[in-house]
Coordinates of C-alpha atoms and ligand atoms in Angstrom, one line a residue:
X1 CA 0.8 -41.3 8.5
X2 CA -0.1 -37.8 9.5
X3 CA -1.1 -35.0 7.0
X4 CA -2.9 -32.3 8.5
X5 CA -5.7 -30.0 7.6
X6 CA -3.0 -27.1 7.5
X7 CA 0.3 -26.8 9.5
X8 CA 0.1 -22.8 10.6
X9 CA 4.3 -23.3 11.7
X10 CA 5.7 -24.4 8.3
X11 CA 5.7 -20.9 7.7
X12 CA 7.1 -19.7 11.3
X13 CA 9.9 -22.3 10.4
X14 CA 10.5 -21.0 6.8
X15 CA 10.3 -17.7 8.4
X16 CA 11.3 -17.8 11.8
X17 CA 14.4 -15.1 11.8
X18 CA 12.4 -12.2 10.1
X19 CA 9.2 -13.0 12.2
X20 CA 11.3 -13.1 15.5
X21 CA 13.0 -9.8 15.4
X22 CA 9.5 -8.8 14.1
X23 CA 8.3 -9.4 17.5
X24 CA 11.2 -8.2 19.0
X25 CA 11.1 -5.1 17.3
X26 CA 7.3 -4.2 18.5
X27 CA 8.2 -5.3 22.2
X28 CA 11.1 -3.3 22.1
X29 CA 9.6 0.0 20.8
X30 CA 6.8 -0.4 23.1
X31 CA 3.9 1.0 20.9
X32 CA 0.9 -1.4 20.9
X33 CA -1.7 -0.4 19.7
X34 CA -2.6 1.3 16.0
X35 CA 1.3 2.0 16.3
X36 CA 3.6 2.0 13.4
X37 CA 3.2 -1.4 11.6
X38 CA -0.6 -1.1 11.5
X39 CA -0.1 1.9 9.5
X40 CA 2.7 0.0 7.6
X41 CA 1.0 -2.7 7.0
X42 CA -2.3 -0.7 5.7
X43 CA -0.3 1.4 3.3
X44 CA 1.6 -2.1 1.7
X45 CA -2.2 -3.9 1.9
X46 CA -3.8 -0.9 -0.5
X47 CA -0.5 -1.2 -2.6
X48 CA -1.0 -4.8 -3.0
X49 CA -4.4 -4.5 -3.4
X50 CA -4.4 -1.8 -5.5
X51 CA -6.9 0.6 -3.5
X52 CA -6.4 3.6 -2.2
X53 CA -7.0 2.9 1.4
X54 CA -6.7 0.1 3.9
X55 CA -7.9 0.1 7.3
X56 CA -6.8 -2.9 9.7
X57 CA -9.3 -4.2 12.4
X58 CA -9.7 -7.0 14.7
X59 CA -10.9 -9.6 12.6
X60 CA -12.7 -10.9 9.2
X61 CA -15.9 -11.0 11.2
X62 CA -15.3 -7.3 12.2
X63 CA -14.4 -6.4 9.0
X64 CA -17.3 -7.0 7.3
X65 CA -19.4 -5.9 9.9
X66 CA -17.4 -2.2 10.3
X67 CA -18.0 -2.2 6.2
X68 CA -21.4 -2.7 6.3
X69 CA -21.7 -0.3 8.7
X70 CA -19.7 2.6 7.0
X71 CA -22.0 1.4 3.6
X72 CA -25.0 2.9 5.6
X73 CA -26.7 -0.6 5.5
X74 CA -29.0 -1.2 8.9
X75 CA -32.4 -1.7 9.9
X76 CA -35.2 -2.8 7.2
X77 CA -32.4 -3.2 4.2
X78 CA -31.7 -6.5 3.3
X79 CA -28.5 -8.5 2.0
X80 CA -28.0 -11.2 -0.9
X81 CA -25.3 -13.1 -0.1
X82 CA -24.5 -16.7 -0.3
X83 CA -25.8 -19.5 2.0
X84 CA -22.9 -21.4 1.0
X85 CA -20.3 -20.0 3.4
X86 CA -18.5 -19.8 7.1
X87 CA -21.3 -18.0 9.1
X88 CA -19.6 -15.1 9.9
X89 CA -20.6 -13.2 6.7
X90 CA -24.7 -13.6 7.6
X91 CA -23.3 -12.9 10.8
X92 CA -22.3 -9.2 10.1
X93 CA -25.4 -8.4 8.2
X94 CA -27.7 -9.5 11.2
X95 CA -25.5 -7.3 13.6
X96 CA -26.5 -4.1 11.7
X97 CA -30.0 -5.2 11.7
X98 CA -30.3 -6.3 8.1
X99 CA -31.7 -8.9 6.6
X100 CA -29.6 -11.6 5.0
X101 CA -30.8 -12.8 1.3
X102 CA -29.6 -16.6 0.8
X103 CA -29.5 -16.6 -3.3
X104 CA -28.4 -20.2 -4.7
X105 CA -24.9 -21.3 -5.7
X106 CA -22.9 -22.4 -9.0
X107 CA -22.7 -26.4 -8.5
X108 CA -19.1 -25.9 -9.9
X109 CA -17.5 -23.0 -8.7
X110 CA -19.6 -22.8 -4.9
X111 CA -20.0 -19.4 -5.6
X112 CA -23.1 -17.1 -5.7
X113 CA -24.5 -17.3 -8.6
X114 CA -25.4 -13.9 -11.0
X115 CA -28.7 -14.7 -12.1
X116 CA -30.3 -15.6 -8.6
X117 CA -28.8 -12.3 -7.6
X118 CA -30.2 -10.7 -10.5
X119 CA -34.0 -12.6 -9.7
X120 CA -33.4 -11.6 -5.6
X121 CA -33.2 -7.9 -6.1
X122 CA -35.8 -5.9 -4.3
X123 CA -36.8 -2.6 -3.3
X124 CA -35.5 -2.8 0.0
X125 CA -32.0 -4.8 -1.4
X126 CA -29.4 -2.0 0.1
X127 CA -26.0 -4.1 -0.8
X128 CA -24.3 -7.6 -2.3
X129 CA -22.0 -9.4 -0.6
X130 CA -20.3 -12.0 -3.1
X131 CA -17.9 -14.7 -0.9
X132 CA -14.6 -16.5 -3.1
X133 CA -15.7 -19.4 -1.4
X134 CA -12.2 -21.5 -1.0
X135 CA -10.2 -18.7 -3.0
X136 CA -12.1 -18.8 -6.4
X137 CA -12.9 -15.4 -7.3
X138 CA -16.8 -14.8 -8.0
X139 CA -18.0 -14.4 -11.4
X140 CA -17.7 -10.3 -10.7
X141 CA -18.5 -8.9 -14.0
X142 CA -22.6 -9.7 -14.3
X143 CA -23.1 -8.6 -10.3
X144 CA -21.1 -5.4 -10.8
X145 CA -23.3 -4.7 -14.0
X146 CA -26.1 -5.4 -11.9
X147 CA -25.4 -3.1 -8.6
X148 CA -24.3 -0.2 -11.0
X149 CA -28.3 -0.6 -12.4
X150 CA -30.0 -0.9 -9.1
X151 CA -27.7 1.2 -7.4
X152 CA -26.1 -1.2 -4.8
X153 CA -23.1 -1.3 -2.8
X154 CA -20.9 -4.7 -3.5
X155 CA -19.1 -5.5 0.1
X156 CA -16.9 -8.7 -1.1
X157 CA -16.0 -11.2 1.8
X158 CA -12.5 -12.2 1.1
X159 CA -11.5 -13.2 3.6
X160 CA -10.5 -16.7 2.1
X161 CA -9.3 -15.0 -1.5
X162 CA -6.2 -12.9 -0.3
X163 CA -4.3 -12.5 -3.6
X164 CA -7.2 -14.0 -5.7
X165 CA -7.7 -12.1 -9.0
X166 CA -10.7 -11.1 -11.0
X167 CA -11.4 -8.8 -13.9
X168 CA -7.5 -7.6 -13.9
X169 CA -8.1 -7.1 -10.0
X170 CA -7.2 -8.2 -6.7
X171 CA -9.9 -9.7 -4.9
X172 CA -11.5 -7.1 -2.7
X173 CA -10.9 -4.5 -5.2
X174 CA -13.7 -4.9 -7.8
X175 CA -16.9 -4.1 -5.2
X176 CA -17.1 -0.8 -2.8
X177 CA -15.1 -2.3 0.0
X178 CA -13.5 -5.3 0.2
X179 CA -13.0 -7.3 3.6
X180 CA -10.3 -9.7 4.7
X181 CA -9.5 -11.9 7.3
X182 CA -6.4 -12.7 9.1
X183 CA -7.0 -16.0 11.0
X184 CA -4.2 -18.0 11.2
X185 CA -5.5 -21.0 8.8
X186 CA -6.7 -18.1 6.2
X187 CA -3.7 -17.9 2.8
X188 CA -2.3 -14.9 5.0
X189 CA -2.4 -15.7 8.3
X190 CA -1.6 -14.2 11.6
X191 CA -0.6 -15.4 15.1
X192 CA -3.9 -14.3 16.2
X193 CA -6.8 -12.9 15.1
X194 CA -7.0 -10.4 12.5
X195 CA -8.7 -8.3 9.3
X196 CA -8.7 -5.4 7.1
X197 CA -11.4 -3.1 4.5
X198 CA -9.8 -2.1 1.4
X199 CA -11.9 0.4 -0.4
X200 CA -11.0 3.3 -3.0
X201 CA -13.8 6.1 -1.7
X202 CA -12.3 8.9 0.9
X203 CA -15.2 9.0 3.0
X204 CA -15.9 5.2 3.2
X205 CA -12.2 4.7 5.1
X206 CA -12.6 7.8 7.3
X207 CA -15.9 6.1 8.4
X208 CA -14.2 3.1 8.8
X209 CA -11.6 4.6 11.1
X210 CA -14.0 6.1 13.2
X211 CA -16.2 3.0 13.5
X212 CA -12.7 0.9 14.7
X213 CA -11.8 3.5 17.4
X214 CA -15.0 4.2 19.7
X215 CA -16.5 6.5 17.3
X216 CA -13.5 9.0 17.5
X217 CA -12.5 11.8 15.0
X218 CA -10.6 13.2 16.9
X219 CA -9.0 11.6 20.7
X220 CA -11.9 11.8 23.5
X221 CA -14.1 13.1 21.2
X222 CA -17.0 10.9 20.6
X223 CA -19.8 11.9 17.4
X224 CA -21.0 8.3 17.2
X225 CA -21.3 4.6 19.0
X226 CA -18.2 2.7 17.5
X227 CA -16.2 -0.2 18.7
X228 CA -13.1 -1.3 19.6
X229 CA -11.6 -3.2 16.9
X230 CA -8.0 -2.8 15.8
X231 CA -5.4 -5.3 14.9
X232 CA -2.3 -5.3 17.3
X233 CA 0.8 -4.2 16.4
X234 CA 2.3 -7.6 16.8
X235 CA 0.4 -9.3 14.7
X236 CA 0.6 -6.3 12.1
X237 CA 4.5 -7.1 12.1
X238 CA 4.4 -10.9 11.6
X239 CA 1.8 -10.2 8.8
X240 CA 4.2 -7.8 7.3
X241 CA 6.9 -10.5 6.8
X242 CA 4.2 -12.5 5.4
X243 CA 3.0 -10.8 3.3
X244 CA 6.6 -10.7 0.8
X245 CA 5.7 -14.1 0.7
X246 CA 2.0 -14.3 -0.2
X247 CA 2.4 -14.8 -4.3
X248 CA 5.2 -17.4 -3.3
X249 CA 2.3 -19.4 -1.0
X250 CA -0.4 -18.7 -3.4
X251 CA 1.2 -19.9 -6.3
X252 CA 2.3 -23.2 -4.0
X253 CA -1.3 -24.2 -3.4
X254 CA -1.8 -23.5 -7.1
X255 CA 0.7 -26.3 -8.1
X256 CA -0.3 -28.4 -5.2
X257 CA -4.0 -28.4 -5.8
X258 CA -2.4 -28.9 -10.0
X259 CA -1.3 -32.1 -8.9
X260 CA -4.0 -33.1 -6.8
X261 CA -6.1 -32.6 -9.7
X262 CA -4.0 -34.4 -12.1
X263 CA -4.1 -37.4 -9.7
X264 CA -7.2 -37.6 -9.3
X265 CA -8.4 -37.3 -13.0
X266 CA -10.6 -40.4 -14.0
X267 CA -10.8 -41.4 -10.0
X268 CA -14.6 -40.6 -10.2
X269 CA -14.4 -37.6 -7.6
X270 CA -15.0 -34.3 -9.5
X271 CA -12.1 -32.1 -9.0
X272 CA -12.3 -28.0 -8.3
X273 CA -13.2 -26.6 -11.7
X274 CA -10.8 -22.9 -12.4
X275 CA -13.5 -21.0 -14.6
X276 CA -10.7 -19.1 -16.1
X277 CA -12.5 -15.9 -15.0
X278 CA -10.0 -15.1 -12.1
X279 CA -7.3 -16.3 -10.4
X280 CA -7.8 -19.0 -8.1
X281 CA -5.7 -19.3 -4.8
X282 CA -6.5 -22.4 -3.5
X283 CA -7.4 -21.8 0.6
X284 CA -9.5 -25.5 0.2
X285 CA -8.7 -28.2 -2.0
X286 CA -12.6 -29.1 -2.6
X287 CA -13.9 -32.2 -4.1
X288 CA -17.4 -34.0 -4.8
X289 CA -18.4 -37.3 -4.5
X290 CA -21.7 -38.8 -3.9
X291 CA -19.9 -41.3 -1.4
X292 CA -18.1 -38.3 0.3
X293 CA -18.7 -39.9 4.0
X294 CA -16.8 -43.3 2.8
X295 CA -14.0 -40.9 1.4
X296 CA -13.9 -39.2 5.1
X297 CA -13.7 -42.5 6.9
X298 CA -11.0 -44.0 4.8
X299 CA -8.9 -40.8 5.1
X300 CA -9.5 -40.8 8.7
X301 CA -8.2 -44.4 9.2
X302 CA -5.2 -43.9 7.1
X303 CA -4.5 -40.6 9.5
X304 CA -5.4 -38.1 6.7
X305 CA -7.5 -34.8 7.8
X306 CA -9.8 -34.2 5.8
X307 CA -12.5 -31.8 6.4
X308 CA -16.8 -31.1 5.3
X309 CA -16.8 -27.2 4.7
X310 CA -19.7 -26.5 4.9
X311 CA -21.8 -29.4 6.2
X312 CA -25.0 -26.9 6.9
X313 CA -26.0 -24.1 4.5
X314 CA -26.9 -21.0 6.6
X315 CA -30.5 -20.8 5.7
X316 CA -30.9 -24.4 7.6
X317 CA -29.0 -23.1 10.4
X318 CA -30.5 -23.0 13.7
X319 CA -30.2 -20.1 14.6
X320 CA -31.9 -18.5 10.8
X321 CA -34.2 -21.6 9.6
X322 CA -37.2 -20.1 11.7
X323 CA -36.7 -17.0 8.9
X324 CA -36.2 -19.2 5.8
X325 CA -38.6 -22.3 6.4
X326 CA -39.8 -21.3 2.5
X327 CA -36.6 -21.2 1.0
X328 CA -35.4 -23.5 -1.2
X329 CA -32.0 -23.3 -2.6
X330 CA -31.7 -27.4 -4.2
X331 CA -27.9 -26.4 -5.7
X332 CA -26.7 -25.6 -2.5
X333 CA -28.7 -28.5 -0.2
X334 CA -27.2 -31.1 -3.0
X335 CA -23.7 -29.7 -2.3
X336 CA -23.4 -29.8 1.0
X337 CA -24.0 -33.4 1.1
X338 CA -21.3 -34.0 -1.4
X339 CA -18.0 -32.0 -0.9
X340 CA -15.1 -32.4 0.9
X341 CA -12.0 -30.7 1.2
X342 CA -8.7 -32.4 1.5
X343 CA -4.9 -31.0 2.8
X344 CA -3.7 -28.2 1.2
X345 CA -1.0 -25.9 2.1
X346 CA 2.2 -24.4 0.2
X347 CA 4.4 -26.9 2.1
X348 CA 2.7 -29.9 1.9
X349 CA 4.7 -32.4 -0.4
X350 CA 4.1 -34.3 -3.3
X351 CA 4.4 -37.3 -1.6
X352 CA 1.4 -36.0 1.3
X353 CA -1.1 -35.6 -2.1
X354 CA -0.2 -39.0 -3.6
X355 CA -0.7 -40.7 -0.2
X356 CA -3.9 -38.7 0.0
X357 CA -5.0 -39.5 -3.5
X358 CA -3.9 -43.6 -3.2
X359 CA -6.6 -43.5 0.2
X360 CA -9.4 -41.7 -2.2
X361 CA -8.9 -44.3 -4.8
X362 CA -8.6 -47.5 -2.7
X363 CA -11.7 -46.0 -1.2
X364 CA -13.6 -45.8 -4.7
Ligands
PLP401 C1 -12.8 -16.8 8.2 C2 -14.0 -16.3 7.6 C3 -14.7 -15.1 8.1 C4 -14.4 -14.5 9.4 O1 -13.1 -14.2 9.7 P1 -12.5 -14.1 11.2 O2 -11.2 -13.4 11.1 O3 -12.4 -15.5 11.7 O4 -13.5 -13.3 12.0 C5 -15.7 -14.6 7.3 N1 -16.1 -15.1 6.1 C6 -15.5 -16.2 5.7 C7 -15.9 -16.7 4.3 C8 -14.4 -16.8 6.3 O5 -13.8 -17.9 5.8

């Protein structure tokens, strides 16, 4: 047997024609670079989204840094975010000089939860960054009481909640600007690397367009030190064709991870809880078991991927646990020891999750 983590050309094969003259189309026209998709594709992201703006950049990691940035958040201000989570979103807080806040985590849903935010606020706290962990939307409606009080900006990572919903929302839409990533694994992937800010506030985009393109209002004219981070146009037309499609995959991995969840009712593993706060879109299929290392093994053998996201919370990370030797966050350390996430992808069959489930309960 051989099920995969994810398999990135299903959706080439399902979509091969329309993503071929894609291509062809940019290679043809010859325009590279912030060229006509990009702008396409930003006006049909905001639609989607419901914002008024959209601006495309390099990648997740970019955009969450090139939000931060245009927030105003730097040097001495510091960060609550969650430690549960892919390191890029500490990442882009320590590149503007700020300091990350690790607050602990809802043992059900992974994500942040409200009243460590609420007990973390300080008076240097400049901004929240909530992370849908796996594609469950954060519980948004206590945090966004709370940065209204204290006066904070909310920079959402979602870049593994396309499509999520929260509040009546798309994910992304409910904070100050909301950041997305468009690595190929990620519910709407590219053939490359990828990401986009959504935000509704005028000045927030322009700043964002600046910081993308070398600090430029206007062409060789310079006012500040910016980067170079733009999606290509190629990968701005593949994600085009994709993104007809995204409610189609999202609502695949709904009814896959439906089944999964069926199946494995009364198996002893606890399943992905759906708070019924938001929509969940599924990018891991998560589970918990105190004997999550046998589960691994026996997966393995039988040719199953399976993966351990995230095996080390942030804090405990080399690279930050010289800053956090007095933290303690017990939800999160108990976690990480127990969850793994199996296959899950709109085109993974029936048959794949039973075979998957049959290993996990042989296992048990
Ligand atoms: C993938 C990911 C990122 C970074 O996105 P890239 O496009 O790979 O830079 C940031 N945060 C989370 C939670 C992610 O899963």
């Amino acid at each position: 047997m051989n099920i995969p983590m994810v398999d990135v050309n299903a959706q080439y094969r399902d979509l091969k024609q329309e993503i071929d003259s894609a291509i062809a189309g940019v290679l043809e026209d010859g325009r590279f670079i912030l060229g006509p998709n990009v702008n396409a594709f930003e006006k049909e992201v905001a639609h989607y989204c419901g914002t008024r703006h959209a601006v495309a950049v390099a990648s997740g990691t970019d955009a969450l840094h090139l939000a931060l940035r245009a927030a105003g958040v730097g040097e001495g201000d510091e960060v609550i975010t969650s430690p549960f989570t892919f390191i890029a979103t500490a990442e882009a807080i320590s590149y503007v000089g700020a300091t990350p806040v690790f607050v602990d985590i809802d043992p059900r849903t992974f994500n942040m939860d409200p009243d460590a935010v609420a007990a973390a606020i300080t008076d240097k706290t400049c901004a929240v960054m909530p992370v849908h962990l796996f594609g469950q939307p954060v519980d948004m409606a206590p945090i966004v009481a709370l940065c209204e009080q204290h006066n904070l900006k909310i920079v959402e990572d979602c870049a593994q909640s396309f499509g999520a919903q929260c509040l009546g929302k798309k994910s992304g839409a409910l904070g100050d600007l909301g950041c997305f990533s468009f690595f190929p694994s990620k519910n709407l992937g590219a053939f490359g690397d990828g990401g986009m800010v959504i935000c509704d506030d005028d000045t927030l985009a322009e700043s964002l367009r600046v910081y993308r393109n070398h600090g430029s209002y206007e062409r060789y004219h310079h006012s500040l030190i910016g980067y170079n981070s733009r999606l290509d146009e190629m990968q701005a037309a593949i994600l085009r064709v994709k993104l007809k499609q995204i409610d189609r995959f999202n609502e695949l991995r709904r009814r896959n991870a439906h089944i999964y969840s069926e199946t494995l009712a009364g198996s002893g593993v606890t399943t992905p809880l759906e708070d019924g706060k938001g929509l969940h879109v599924y990018h891991q299929y998560t589970i918990m078991h105190e004997r999550r290392d046998a589960i691994h093994q026996a997966l393995t053998d039988a040719g199953i991927a399976s993966a351990v996201y995230y095996p080390i919370p942030l804090h405990q990370q080399a690279v930050y646990k010289a800053h956090y030797r007095d933290v303690s966050l017990p939800v999160t350390e108990s976690v990480v020891t127990q969850v793994l996430s199996l296959p899950i992808y709109p085109e993974l069959s029936q048959s794949s999750i039973d075979a998957v489930c049959d290993v996990i309960q042989n296992a048990l």
